[in-house]
JSON list of C-alpha atoms in Angstrom, two decimals:
[
{"chain": "A", "resi": 1497, "resn": "UNK", "atom": "CA", "xyz": [86.38, 18.92, 30.92]},
{"chain": "A", "resi": 1498, "resn": "UNK", "atom": "CA", "xyz": [83.89, 22.13, 31.50]},
{"chain": "A", "resi": 1499, "resn": "UNK", "atom": "CA", "xyz": [81.44, 22.50, 34.33]},
{"chain": "A", "resi": 1500, "resn": "UNK", "atom": "CA", "xyz": [79.18, 25.51, 35.09]},
{"chain": "A", "resi": 1501, "resn": "UNK", "atom": "CA", "xyz": [79.86, 27.54, 38.12]},
{"chain": "A", "resi": 1502, "resn": "UNK", "atom": "CA", "xyz": [78.56, 25.94, 41.12]},
{"chain": "A", "resi": 1503, "resn": "UNK", "atom": "CA", "xyz": [76.20, 27.79, 43.73]},
{"chain": "A", "resi": 1504, "resn": "UNK", "atom": "CA", "xyz": [75.11, 27.30, 46.92]},
{"chain": "A", "resi": 1505, "resn": "UNK", "atom": "CA", "xyz": [71.97, 29.06, 48.00]},
{"chain": "A", "resi": 1506, "resn": "UNK", "atom": "CA", "xyz": [71.54, 29.87, 51.81]},
{"chain": "A", "resi": 1507, "resn": "UNK", "atom": "CA", "xyz": [68.06, 31.62, 52.46]},
{"chain": "A", "resi": 1508, "resn": "UNK", "atom": "CA", "xyz": [65.29, 30.78, 54.66]},
{"chain": "A", "resi": 1509, "resn": "UNK", "atom": "CA", "xyz": [62.43, 32.27, 52.87]},
{"chain": "A", "resi": 1510, "resn": "UNK", "atom": "CA", "xyz": [61.49, 29.45, 50.69]},
{"chain": "A", "resi": 1511, "resn": "UNK", "atom": "CA", "xyz": [59.61, 31.22, 47.93]},
{"chain": "A", "resi": 1512, "resn": "UNK", "atom": "CA", "xyz": [62.88, 34.04, 47.69]},
{"chain": "A", "resi": 1513, "resn": "UNK", "atom": "CA", "xyz": [64.99, 31.15, 47.28]},
{"chain": "A", "resi": 1514, "resn": "UNK", "atom": "CA", "xyz": [63.31, 29.33, 44.82]},
{"chain": "A", "resi": 1515, "resn": "UNK", "atom": "CA", "xyz": [62.95, 32.42, 42.63]},
{"chain": "A", "resi": 1516, "resn": "UNK", "atom": "CA", "xyz": [66.92, 33.16, 43.02]},
{"chain": "A", "resi": 1517, "resn": "UNK", "atom": "CA", "xyz": [67.13, 29.50, 41.90]},
{"chain": "A", "resi": 1518, "resn": "UNK", "atom": "CA", "xyz": [65.10, 29.94, 39.03]},
{"chain": "A", "resi": 1519, "resn": "UNK", "atom": "CA", "xyz": [67.13, 32.94, 38.13]},
{"chain": "A", "resi": 1520, "resn": "UNK", "atom": "CA", "xyz": [70.21, 31.55, 38.53]},
{"chain": "A", "resi": 1521, "resn": "UNK", "atom": "CA", "xyz": [69.36, 28.40, 36.49]},
{"chain": "A", "resi": 1522, "resn": "UNK", "atom": "CA", "xyz": [68.22, 30.52, 33.43]},
{"chain": "A", "resi": 1523, "resn": "UNK", "atom": "CA", "xyz": [71.45, 32.46, 33.30]},
{"chain": "A", "resi": 1524, "resn": "UNK", "atom": "CA", "xyz": [73.30, 29.06, 33.26]},
{"chain": "A", "resi": 1525, "resn": "UNK", "atom": "CA", "xyz": [74.74, 28.45, 36.77]},
{"chain": "A", "resi": 1526, "resn": "UNK", "atom": "CA", "xyz": [74.20, 25.24, 38.50]},
{"chain": "A", "resi": 1527, "resn": "UNK", "atom": "CA", "xyz": [73.01, 25.16, 42.04]},
{"chain": "A", "resi": 1528, "resn": "UNK", "atom": "CA", "xyz": [74.41, 22.92, 44.19]},
{"chain": "A", "resi": 1529, "resn": "UNK", "atom": "CA", "xyz": [71.90, 22.80, 46.84]},
{"chain": "A", "resi": 1530, "resn": "UNK", "atom": "CA", "xyz": [69.42, 25.25, 48.20]},
{"chain": "A", "resi": 1531, "resn": "UNK", "atom": "CA", "xyz": [69.36, 25.49, 52.47]},
{"chain": "A", "resi": 1532, "resn": "UNK", "atom": "CA", "xyz": [67.63, 27.45, 55.08]},
{"chain": "A", "resi": 1533, "resn": "UNK", "atom": "CA", "xyz": [70.02, 27.26, 57.92]},
{"chain": "A", "resi": 1534, "resn": "UNK", "atom": "CA", "xyz": [73.75, 27.96, 59.11]},
{"chain": "A", "resi": 1535, "resn": "UNK", "atom": "CA", "xyz": [74.29, 23.84, 60.06]},
{"chain": "A", "resi": 1536, "resn": "UNK", "atom": "CA", "xyz": [72.93, 22.78, 56.53]},
{"chain": "A", "resi": 1537, "resn": "UNK", "atom": "CA", "xyz": [75.25, 25.07, 54.52]},
{"chain": "A", "resi": 1538, "resn": "UNK", "atom": "CA", "xyz": [78.31, 23.79, 56.60]},
{"chain": "A", "resi": 1539, "resn": "UNK", "atom": "CA", "xyz": [77.20, 20.50, 55.48]},
{"chain": "A", "resi": 1540, "resn": "UNK", "atom": "CA", "xyz": [76.78, 20.95, 51.96]},
{"chain": "A", "resi": 1541, "resn": "UNK", "atom": "CA", "xyz": [80.03, 22.93, 51.61]},
{"chain": "A", "resi": 1542, "resn": "UNK", "atom": "CA", "xyz": [82.17, 19.98, 53.52]},
{"chain": "A", "resi": 1543, "resn": "UNK", "atom": "CA", "xyz": [80.78, 17.36, 50.79]},
{"chain": "A", "resi": 1544, "resn": "UNK", "atom": "CA", "xyz": [80.12, 19.25, 47.83]},
{"chain": "A", "resi": 1545, "resn": "UNK", "atom": "CA", "xyz": [82.26, 21.07, 45.32]},
{"chain": "A", "resi": 1546, "resn": "UNK", "atom": "CA", "xyz": [81.06, 24.90, 45.39]},
{"chain": "A", "resi": 1547, "resn": "UNK", "atom": "CA", "xyz": [82.34, 27.87, 43.53]},
{"chain": "A", "resi": 1548, "resn": "UNK", "atom": "CA", "xyz": [80.26, 30.49, 45.14]},
{"chain": "A", "resi": 1549, "resn": "UNK", "atom": "CA", "xyz": [77.58, 31.16, 48.14]},
{"chain": "A", "resi": 1550, "resn": "UNK", "atom": "CA", "xyz": [74.81, 33.48, 48.38]},
{"chain": "A", "resi": 1551, "resn": "UNK", "atom": "CA", "xyz": [73.85, 33.80, 51.89]},
{"chain": "A", "resi": 1552, "resn": "UNK", "atom": "CA", "xyz": [70.90, 35.67, 53.42]},
{"chain": "A", "resi": 1553, "resn": "UNK", "atom": "CA", "xyz": [72.46, 37.39, 56.48]},
{"chain": "A", "resi": 1554, "resn": "UNK", "atom": "CA", "xyz": [69.37, 36.69, 58.97]},
{"chain": "A", "resi": 1555, "resn": "UNK", "atom": "CA", "xyz": [68.62, 32.42, 58.88]},
{"chain": "A", "resi": 1556, "resn": "UNK", "atom": "CA", "xyz": [65.96, 30.33, 60.56]},
{"chain": "A", "resi": 1557, "resn": "UNK", "atom": "CA", "xyz": [68.86, 29.43, 63.03]},
{"chain": "A", "resi": 1558, "resn": "UNK", "atom": "CA", "xyz": [70.73, 30.87, 65.97]},
{"chain": "A", "resi": 1559, "resn": "UNK", "atom": "CA", "xyz": [73.53, 31.49, 63.86]},
{"chain": "A", "resi": 1560, "resn": "UNK", "atom": "CA", "xyz": [73.23, 34.14, 61.43]},
{"chain": "A", "resi": 1561, "resn": "UNK", "atom": "CA", "xyz": [74.59, 34.18, 57.79]},
{"chain": "A", "resi": 1562, "resn": "UNK", "atom": "CA", "xyz": [77.65, 36.57, 59.21]},
{"chain": "A", "resi": 1563, "resn": "UNK", "atom": "CA", "xyz": [78.81, 33.21, 61.40]},
{"chain": "A", "resi": 1564, "resn": "UNK", "atom": "CA", "xyz": [78.47, 31.39, 57.92]},
{"chain": "A", "resi": 1565, "resn": "UNK", "atom": "CA", "xyz": [80.66, 34.30, 56.53]},
{"chain": "A", "resi": 1566, "resn": "UNK", "atom": "CA", "xyz": [83.22, 33.61, 58.77]},
{"chain": "A", "resi": 1567, "resn": "UNK", "atom": "CA", "xyz": [83.25, 29.73, 58.98]},
{"chain": "A", "resi": 1568, "resn": "UNK", "atom": "CA", "xyz": [83.78, 30.04, 55.06]},
{"chain": "A", "resi": 1569, "resn": "UNK", "atom": "CA", "xyz": [86.74, 32.74, 55.46]},
{"chain": "A", "resi": 1570, "resn": "UNK", "atom": "CA", "xyz": [88.65, 30.20, 58.01]},
{"chain": "A", "resi": 1571, "resn": "UNK", "atom": "CA", "xyz": [87.85, 27.13, 55.90]},
{"chain": "A", "resi": 1572, "resn": "UNK", "atom": "CA", "xyz": [87.55, 27.68, 52.32]},
{"chain": "A", "resi": 1573, "resn": "UNK", "atom": "CA", "xyz": [88.82, 29.42, 49.61]},
{"chain": "A", "resi": 1574, "resn": "UNK", "atom": "CA", "xyz": [85.49, 30.52, 47.90]},
{"chain": "A", "resi": 1575, "resn": "UNK", "atom": "CA", "xyz": [83.87, 34.06, 47.38]},
{"chain": "A", "resi": 1576, "resn": "UNK", "atom": "CA", "xyz": [80.61, 34.59, 48.74]},
{"chain": "A", "resi": 1577, "resn": "UNK", "atom": "CA", "xyz": [77.80, 37.06, 48.47]},
{"chain": "A", "resi": 1578, "resn": "UNK", "atom": "CA", "xyz": [75.42, 38.35, 51.36]},
{"chain": "A", "resi": 1579, "resn": "UNK", "atom": "CA", "xyz": [71.91, 38.55, 50.12]},
{"chain": "A", "resi": 1580, "resn": "UNK", "atom": "CA", "xyz": [69.77, 40.85, 52.33]},
{"chain": "A", "resi": 1581, "resn": "UNK", "atom": "CA", "xyz": [66.72, 42.96, 52.86]},
{"chain": "A", "resi": 1582, "resn": "UNK", "atom": "CA", "xyz": [68.58, 45.04, 55.53]},
{"chain": "A", "resi": 1583, "resn": "UNK", "atom": "CA", "xyz": [70.83, 47.70, 54.35]},
{"chain": "A", "resi": 1584, "resn": "UNK", "atom": "CA", "xyz": [71.34, 49.98, 57.78]},
{"chain": "A", "resi": 1585, "resn": "UNK", "atom": "CA", "xyz": [74.40, 50.88, 58.72]},
{"chain": "A", "resi": 1586, "resn": "UNK", "atom": "CA", "xyz": [74.58, 48.58, 61.83]},
{"chain": "A", "resi": 1587, "resn": "UNK", "atom": "CA", "xyz": [74.04, 45.53, 59.36]},
{"chain": "A", "resi": 1588, "resn": "UNK", "atom": "CA", "xyz": [76.41, 46.51, 56.78]},
{"chain": "A", "resi": 1589, "resn": "UNK", "atom": "CA", "xyz": [79.27, 47.54, 59.36]},
{"chain": "A", "resi": 1590, "resn": "UNK", "atom": "CA", "xyz": [78.69, 43.89, 61.01]},
{"chain": "A", "resi": 1591, "resn": "UNK", "atom": "CA", "xyz": [78.89, 42.28, 57.45]},
{"chain": "A", "resi": 1592, "resn": "UNK", "atom": "CA", "xyz": [81.89, 44.05, 56.59]},
{"chain": "A", "resi": 1593, "resn": "UNK", "atom": "CA", "xyz": [83.61, 42.17, 59.36]},
{"chain": "A", "resi": 1594, "resn": "UNK", "atom": "CA", "xyz": [83.75, 39.00, 57.61]},
{"chain": "A", "resi": 1595, "resn": "UNK", "atom": "CA", "xyz": [84.60, 40.45, 53.95]},
{"chain": "A", "resi": 1596, "resn": "UNK", "atom": "CA", "xyz": [81.78, 39.44, 51.68]},
{"chain": "A", "resi": 1597, "resn": "UNK", "atom": "CA", "xyz": [82.74, 39.55, 48.08]},
{"chain": "A", "resi": 1598, "resn": "UNK", "atom": "CA", "xyz": [79.66, 41.06, 47.63]},
{"chain": "A", "resi": 1599, "resn": "UNK", "atom": "CA", "xyz": [76.49, 42.84, 49.44]},
{"chain": "A", "resi": 1600, "resn": "UNK", "atom": "CA", "xyz": [72.90, 42.66, 47.48]},
{"chain": "A", "resi": 1601, "resn": "UNK", "atom": "CA", "xyz": [69.79, 44.40, 48.72]},
{"chain": "A", "resi": 1602, "resn": "UNK", "atom": "CA", "xyz": [66.57, 42.73, 48.14]},
{"chain": "A", "resi": 1603, "resn": "UNK", "atom": "CA", "xyz": [64.52, 43.12, 46.00]},
{"chain": "A", "resi": 1604, "resn": "UNK", "atom": "CA", "xyz": [66.76, 42.53, 43.27]},
{"chain": "A", "resi": 1605, "resn": "UNK", "atom": "CA", "xyz": [66.50, 42.02, 39.41]},
{"chain": "A", "resi": 1606, "resn": "UNK", "atom": "CA", "xyz": [68.05, 38.81, 37.98]},
{"chain": "A", "resi": 1607, "resn": "UNK", "atom": "CA", "xyz": [70.63, 41.18, 36.26]},
{"chain": "A", "resi": 1608, "resn": "UNK", "atom": "CA", "xyz": [71.47, 42.37, 39.32]},
{"chain": "A", "resi": 1609, "resn": "UNK", "atom": "CA", "xyz": [72.20, 38.84, 40.36]},
{"chain": "A", "resi": 1610, "resn": "UNK", "atom": "CA", "xyz": [74.41, 38.32, 37.26]},
{"chain": "A", "resi": 1611, "resn": "UNK", "atom": "CA", "xyz": [76.02, 41.07, 37.74]},
{"chain": "A", "resi": 1612, "resn": "UNK", "atom": "CA", "xyz": [76.96, 40.64, 41.62]},
{"chain": "A", "resi": 1613, "resn": "UNK", "atom": "CA", "xyz": [78.01, 36.94, 40.83]},
{"chain": "A", "resi": 1614, "resn": "UNK", "atom": "CA", "xyz": [80.34, 37.71, 37.88]},
{"chain": "A", "resi": 1615, "resn": "UNK", "atom": "CA", "xyz": [82.39, 40.32, 39.76]},
{"chain": "A", "resi": 1616, "resn": "UNK", "atom": "CA", "xyz": [82.32, 38.55, 43.17]},
{"chain": "A", "resi": 1617, "resn": "UNK", "atom": "CA", "xyz": [84.03, 35.76, 41.00]},
{"chain": "A", "resi": 1618, "resn": "UNK", "atom": "CA", "xyz": [86.37, 38.06, 38.98]},
{"chain": "A", "resi": 1619, "resn": "UNK", "atom": "CA", "xyz": [87.62, 40.29, 42.03]},
{"chain": "A", "resi": 1620, "resn": "UNK", "atom": "CA", "xyz": [87.96, 37.35, 44.29]},
{"chain": "A", "resi": 1621, "resn": "UNK", "atom": "CA", "xyz": [90.47, 35.51, 41.90]},
{"chain": "A", "resi": 1622, "resn": "UNK", "atom": "CA", "xyz": [92.17, 39.18, 41.33]},
{"chain": "A", "resi": 1623, "resn": "UNK", "atom": "CA", "xyz": [92.59, 39.87, 44.96]},
{"chain": "A", "resi": 1624, "resn": "UNK", "atom": "CA", "xyz": [94.16, 36.05, 44.89]},
{"chain": "A", "resi": 1625, "resn": "UNK", "atom": "CA", "xyz": [96.60, 36.52, 42.19]},
{"chain": "A", "resi": 1626, "resn": "UNK", "atom": "CA", "xyz": [97.86, 40.41, 43.95]},
{"chain": "A", "resi": 1627, "resn": "UNK", "atom": "CA", "xyz": [97.99, 38.53, 47.45]},
{"chain": "A", "resi": 1628, "resn": "UNK", "atom": "CA", "xyz": [100.15, 35.50, 46.47]},
{"chain": "A", "resi": 1629, "resn": "UNK", "atom": "CA", "xyz": [101.94, 37.39, 43.75]},
{"chain": "A", "resi": 1630, "resn": "UNK", "atom": "CA", "xyz": [101.67, 34.01, 41.55]},
{"chain": "A", "resi": 1631, "resn": "UNK", "atom": "CA", "xyz": [100.67, 36.26, 38.51]},
{"chain": "A", "resi": 1632, "resn": "UNK", "atom": "CA", "xyz": [102.18, 39.54, 38.10]},
{"chain": "A", "resi": 1633, "resn": "UNK", "atom": "CA", "xyz": [101.16, 42.51, 36.47]},
{"chain": "A", "resi": 1634, "resn": "UNK", "atom": "CA", "xyz": [97.23, 41.67, 36.23]},
{"chain": "A", "resi": 1635, "resn": "UNK", "atom": "CA", "xyz": [95.63, 44.57, 33.60]},
{"chain": "A", "resi": 1636, "resn": "UNK", "atom": "CA", "xyz": [92.47, 45.66, 32.80]},
{"chain": "A", "resi": 1637, "resn": "UNK", "atom": "CA", "xyz": [89.01, 45.66, 34.58]},
{"chain": "A", "resi": 1638, "resn": "UNK", "atom": "CA", "xyz": [88.20, 43.11, 37.28]},
{"chain": "A", "resi": 1639, "resn": "UNK", "atom": "CA", "xyz": [84.67, 42.68, 35.84]},
{"chain": "A", "resi": 1640, "resn": "UNK", "atom": "CA", "xyz": [85.36, 40.09, 33.07]},
{"chain": "A", "resi": 1641, "resn": "UNK", "atom": "CA", "xyz": [83.70, 37.24, 31.46]},
{"chain": "A", "resi": 1642, "resn": "UNK", "atom": "CA", "xyz": [86.91, 34.99, 32.28]},
{"chain": "A", "resi": 1643, "resn": "UNK", "atom": "CA", "xyz": [87.94, 34.29, 35.64]},
{"chain": "A", "resi": 1644, "resn": "UNK", "atom": "CA", "xyz": [90.47, 31.59, 37.37]},
{"chain": "A", "resi": 1645, "resn": "UNK", "atom": "CA", "xyz": [90.13, 29.22, 39.91]},
{"chain": "A", "resi": 1646, "resn": "UNK", "atom": "CA", "xyz": [92.55, 27.12, 41.14]},
{"chain": "A", "resi": 1647, "resn": "UNK", "atom": "CA", "xyz": [93.36, 24.68, 38.58]},
{"chain": "A", "resi": 1648, "resn": "UNK", "atom": "CA", "xyz": [90.98, 25.86, 35.80]},
{"chain": "A", "resi": 1649, "resn": "UNK", "atom": "CA", "xyz": [89.98, 29.06, 34.18]},
{"chain": "A", "resi": 1650, "resn": "UNK", "atom": "CA", "xyz": [86.00, 30.09, 33.71]},
{"chain": "A", "resi": 1651, "resn": "UNK", "atom": "CA", "xyz": [85.37, 30.91, 29.94]},
{"chain": "A", "resi": 1652, "resn": "UNK", "atom": "CA", "xyz": [81.83, 32.40, 29.06]},
{"chain": "A", "resi": 1653, "resn": "UNK", "atom": "CA", "xyz": [80.11, 30.93, 26.07]},
{"chain": "A", "resi": 1654, "resn": "UNK", "atom": "CA", "xyz": [76.53, 31.97, 24.93]},
{"chain": "A", "resi": 1655, "resn": "UNK", "atom": "CA", "xyz": [74.67, 32.21, 28.45]},
{"chain": "A", "resi": 1656, "resn": "UNK", "atom": "CA", "xyz": [76.80, 29.97, 30.45]},
{"chain": "A", "resi": 1657, "resn": "UNK", "atom": "CA", "xyz": [79.70, 30.18, 32.13]},
{"chain": "A", "resi": 1658, "resn": "UNK", "atom": "CA", "xyz": [82.15, 27.15, 31.78]},
{"chain": "A", "resi": 1659, "resn": "UNK", "atom": "CA", "xyz": [84.82, 25.84, 33.86]},
{"chain": "A", "resi": 1660, "resn": "UNK", "atom": "CA", "xyz": [88.05, 24.42, 31.46]},
{"chain": "A", "resi": 1661, "resn": "UNK", "atom": "CA", "xyz": [90.41, 22.75, 32.90]},
{"chain": "A", "resi": 1662, "resn": "UNK", "atom": "CA", "xyz": [94.04, 24.20, 32.12]},
{"chain": "A", "resi": 1663, "resn": "UNK", "atom": "CA", "xyz": [95.47, 20.84, 30.97]},
{"chain": "A", "resi": 1664, "resn": "UNK", "atom": "CA", "xyz": [92.17, 20.67, 28.27]},
{"chain": "A", "resi": 1665, "resn": "UNK", "atom": "CA", "xyz": [93.88, 23.91, 26.51]},
{"chain": "A", "resi": 1666, "resn": "UNK", "atom": "CA", "xyz": [95.85, 23.08, 23.93]},
{"chain": "A", "resi": 1667, "resn": "UNK", "atom": "CA", "xyz": [96.37, 26.27, 22.37]},
{"chain": "A", "resi": 1668, "resn": "UNK", "atom": "CA", "xyz": [94.88, 29.99, 22.17]},
{"chain": "A", "resi": 1669, "resn": "UNK", "atom": "CA", "xyz": [95.16, 31.63, 18.92]},
{"chain": "A", "resi": 1670, "resn": "UNK", "atom": "CA", "xyz": [94.47, 35.79, 18.57]},
{"chain": "A", "resi": 1671, "resn": "UNK", "atom": "CA", "xyz": [92.05, 36.72, 15.96]},
{"chain": "A", "resi": 1672, "resn": "UNK", "atom": "CA", "xyz": [91.69, 40.69, 16.10]},
{"chain": "A", "resi": 1673, "resn": "UNK", "atom": "CA", "xyz": [90.09, 41.59, 19.11]},
{"chain": "A", "resi": 1674, "resn": "UNK", "atom": "CA", "xyz": [89.29, 38.11, 20.50]},
{"chain": "A", "resi": 1675, "resn": "UNK", "atom": "CA", "xyz": [91.16, 34.77, 21.14]},
{"chain": "A", "resi": 1676, "resn": "UNK", "atom": "CA", "xyz": [90.13, 31.55, 20.38]},
{"chain": "A", "resi": 1677, "resn": "UNK", "atom": "CA", "xyz": [90.70, 29.21, 23.21]},
{"chain": "A", "resi": 1678, "resn": "UNK", "atom": "CA", "xyz": [91.11, 25.38, 21.74]},
{"chain": "A", "resi": 1679, "resn": "UNK", "atom": "CA", "xyz": [90.27, 22.33, 23.67]},
{"chain": "A", "resi": 1680, "resn": "UNK", "atom": "CA", "xyz": [90.43, 19.09, 22.23]},
{"chain": "A", "resi": 1681, "resn": "UNK", "atom": "CA", "xyz": [86.89, 18.96, 21.00]},
{"chain": "A", "resi": 1682, "resn": "UNK", "atom": "CA", "xyz": [85.64, 22.82, 21.77]},
{"chain": "A", "resi": 1683, "resn": "UNK", "atom": "CA", "xyz": [86.53, 26.43, 20.75]},
{"chain": "A", "resi": 1684, "resn": "UNK", "atom": "CA", "xyz": [85.74, 29.40, 22.94]},
{"chain": "A", "resi": 1685, "resn": "UNK", "atom": "CA", "xyz": [86.01, 33.16, 22.16]},
{"chain": "A", "resi": 1686, "resn": "UNK", "atom": "CA", "xyz": [87.20, 35.38, 24.59]},
{"chain": "A", "resi": 1687, "resn": "UNK", "atom": "CA", "xyz": [87.70, 39.21, 24.27]},
{"chain": "A", "resi": 1688, "resn": "UNK", "atom": "CA", "xyz": [90.99, 39.72, 25.62]},
{"chain": "A", "resi": 1689, "resn": "UNK", "atom": "CA", "xyz": [94.69, 40.79, 24.92]},
{"chain": "A", "resi": 1690, "resn": "UNK", "atom": "CA", "xyz": [97.05, 37.66, 24.38]},
{"chain": "A", "resi": 1691, "resn": "UNK", "atom": "CA", "xyz": [99.60, 39.06, 26.69]},
{"chain": "A", "resi": 1692, "resn": "UNK", "atom": "CA", "xyz": [96.89, 39.43, 29.74]},
{"chain": "A", "resi": 1693, "resn": "UNK", "atom": "CA", "xyz": [95.86, 35.97, 28.82]},
{"chain": "A", "resi": 1694, "resn": "UNK", "atom": "CA", "xyz": [98.63, 34.26, 29.27]},
{"chain": "A", "resi": 1695, "resn": "UNK", "atom": "CA", "xyz": [99.54, 35.86, 32.51]},
{"chain": "A", "resi": 1696, "resn": "UNK", "atom": "CA", "xyz": [96.29, 34.07, 34.00]},
{"chain": "A", "resi": 1697, "resn": "UNK", "atom": "CA", "xyz": [97.77, 30.58, 33.11]},
{"chain": "A", "resi": 1698, "resn": "UNK", "atom": "CA", "xyz": [100.30, 28.53, 34.16]},
{"chain": "A", "resi": 1699, "resn": "UNK", "atom": "CA", "xyz": [103.98, 29.54, 33.64]},
{"chain": "A", "resi": 1700, "resn": "UNK", "atom": "CA", "xyz": [105.43, 25.96, 33.51]},
{"chain": "A", "resi": 1701, "resn": "UNK", "atom": "CA", "xyz": [103.04, 25.03, 30.97]},
{"chain": "A", "resi": 1702, "resn": "UNK", "atom": "CA", "xyz": [101.94, 27.58, 28.59]},
{"chain": "A", "resi": 1703, "resn": "UNK", "atom": "CA", "xyz": [104.28, 30.11, 26.44]},
{"chain": "A", "resi": 1704, "resn": "UNK", "atom": "CA", "xyz": [103.79, 32.61, 23.54]},
{"chain": "A", "resi": 1705, "resn": "UNK", "atom": "CA", "xyz": [105.26, 30.72, 20.61]},
{"chain": "A", "resi": 1706, "resn": "UNK", "atom": "CA", "xyz": [104.32, 33.41, 18.08]},
{"chain": "A", "resi": 1707, "resn": "UNK", "atom": "CA", "xyz": [102.99, 36.62, 18.04]},
{"chain": "A", "resi": 1708, "resn": "UNK", "atom": "CA", "xyz": [99.37, 35.32, 17.39]},
{"chain": "A", "resi": 1709, "resn": "UNK", "atom": "CA", "xyz": [99.59, 31.97, 19.63]},
{"chain": "A", "resi": 1710, "resn": "UNK", "atom": "CA", "xyz": [99.74, 30.78, 23.13]},
{"chain": "A", "resi": 1711, "resn": "UNK", "atom": "CA", "xyz": [100.38, 26.85, 23.24]},
{"chain": "A", "resi": 1712, "resn": "UNK", "atom": "CA", "xyz": [100.16, 24.04, 26.00]},
{"chain": "A", "resi": 1713, "resn": "UNK", "atom": "CA", "xyz": [103.46, 22.31, 25.64]},
{"chain": "A", "resi": 1714, "resn": "UNK", "atom": "CA", "xyz": [102.15, 19.59, 27.03]},
{"chain": "A", "resi": 1715, "resn": "UNK", "atom": "CA", "xyz": [99.89, 19.17, 23.58]},
{"chain": "A", "resi": 1716, "resn": "UNK", "atom": "CA", "xyz": [102.99, 19.45, 21.30]},
{"chain": "A", "resi": 1717, "resn": "UNK", "atom": "CA", "xyz": [102.84, 16.33, 19.02]},
{"chain": "A", "resi": 1718, "resn": "UNK", "atom": "CA", "xyz": [105.29, 17.26, 16.35]},
{"chain": "A", "resi": 1719, "resn": "UNK", "atom": "CA", "xyz": [107.79, 19.84, 15.23]},
{"chain": "A", "resi": 1720, "resn": "UNK", "atom": "CA", "xyz": [110.12, 21.30, 12.66]},
{"chain": "A", "resi": 1721, "resn": "UNK", "atom": "CA", "xyz": [112.08, 24.48, 11.87]},
{"chain": "A", "resi": 1722, "resn": "UNK", "atom": "CA", "xyz": [108.92, 26.79, 11.30]},
{"chain": "A", "resi": 1723, "resn": "UNK", "atom": "CA", "xyz": [105.93, 24.99, 13.03]},
{"chain": "A", "resi": 1724, "resn": "UNK", "atom": "CA", "xyz": [104.70, 22.88, 15.77]},
{"chain": "A", "resi": 1725, "resn": "UNK", "atom": "CA", "xyz": [101.77, 20.61, 15.59]},
{"chain": "A", "resi": 1726, "resn": "UNK", "atom": "CA", "xyz": [98.75, 20.26, 18.03]},
{"chain": "A", "resi": 1727, "resn": "UNK", "atom": "CA", "xyz": [96.09, 17.81, 17.59]},
{"chain": "A", "resi": 1728, "resn": "UNK", "atom": "CA", "xyz": [96.61, 18.17, 13.47]},
{"chain": "A", "resi": 1729, "resn": "UNK", "atom": "CA", "xyz": [96.88, 21.99, 13.77]},
{"chain": "A", "resi": 1730, "resn": "UNK", "atom": "CA", "xyz": [100.21, 23.72, 11.75]},
{"chain": "A", "resi": 1731, "resn": "UNK", "atom": "CA", "xyz": [100.94, 26.85, 14.16]},
{"chain": "A", "resi": 1732, "resn": "UNK", "atom": "CA", "xyz": [104.06, 28.96, 13.27]},
{"chain": "A", "resi": 1733, "resn": "UNK", "atom": "CA", "xyz": [106.16, 29.41, 16.01]},
{"chain": "A", "resi": 1734, "resn": "UNK", "atom": "CA", "xyz": [109.07, 32.29, 16.40]},
{"chain": "A", "resi": 1735, "resn": "UNK", "atom": "CA", "xyz": [112.66, 31.86, 16.45]},
{"chain": "A", "resi": 1736, "resn": "UNK", "atom": "CA", "xyz": [112.91, 32.06, 20.42]},
{"chain": "A", "resi": 1737, "resn": "UNK", "atom": "CA", "xyz": [110.48, 29.53, 20.85]},
{"chain": "A", "resi": 1738, "resn": "UNK", "atom": "CA", "xyz": [111.79, 27.15, 18.46]},
{"chain": "A", "resi": 1739, "resn": "UNK", "atom": "CA", "xyz": [115.35, 27.54, 20.35]},
{"chain": "A", "resi": 1740, "resn": "UNK", "atom": "CA", "xyz": [113.09, 27.20, 23.68]},
{"chain": "A", "resi": 1741, "resn": "UNK", "atom": "CA", "xyz": [111.67, 23.83, 22.66]},
{"chain": "A", "resi": 1742, "resn": "UNK", "atom": "CA", "xyz": [115.25, 22.47, 21.35]},
{"chain": "A", "resi": 1743, "resn": "UNK", "atom": "CA", "xyz": [117.06, 23.15, 24.31]},
{"chain": "A", "resi": 1744, "resn": "UNK", "atom": "CA", "xyz": [113.98, 21.55, 26.57]},
{"chain": "A", "resi": 1745, "resn": "UNK", "atom": "CA", "xyz": [114.18, 18.76, 24.35]},
{"chain": "A", "resi": 1746, "resn": "UNK", "atom": "CA", "xyz": [118.04, 17.71, 24.91]},
{"chain": "A", "resi": 1747, "resn": "UNK", "atom": "CA", "xyz": [117.70, 18.90, 28.62]}
]
């Protein structure tokens, strides 16, 4: 099951908000809603799945974007970016108190928006991994085209970032500098070393079956002394993996 990244826009200038929405939809993000005040944003967050929030600091309500940032930090585990025309020291210092995942000063271009969102998603995930120690040894640049959230991973395909549930990934094959991520009915190309990608995946489901393959053990249909079969694909296996599977079957 794939979903594009869902974004909530909180901006009280309707012209700017519509412009942002057009920019984001053109890139391939999905806009959950486009609201102008704190109270509306709180309601949308309560009733919808949102992956990231873009927040104007000054809103058409008594409560500011900084209040909303504080609410998100306390109630949700999602990143948010402040979008503002104020870059003075006092505003920035005030904004820093709620630890935003990005700070974008108007006016900006589509590329600025895209870059801010992708860095925010990726860094947010990276810091979550560091804090929780769920996945150790993450390497490489934090700005990548793949970022993990909860029970799924984001994978870029052309201009869209798809959300793929871990359970839907059957196997991953290394092909030079790319990985081929295979789901039941689709393939995605990802630029990453196989070892690094394995660290992003749940350890109780995904294993290195061979130097060029990661497999989801839930999808193994058959096994012999040299291969396993997943969805009619024959995948070679190492001696260690064969012993691991056999001992798992017998336990």
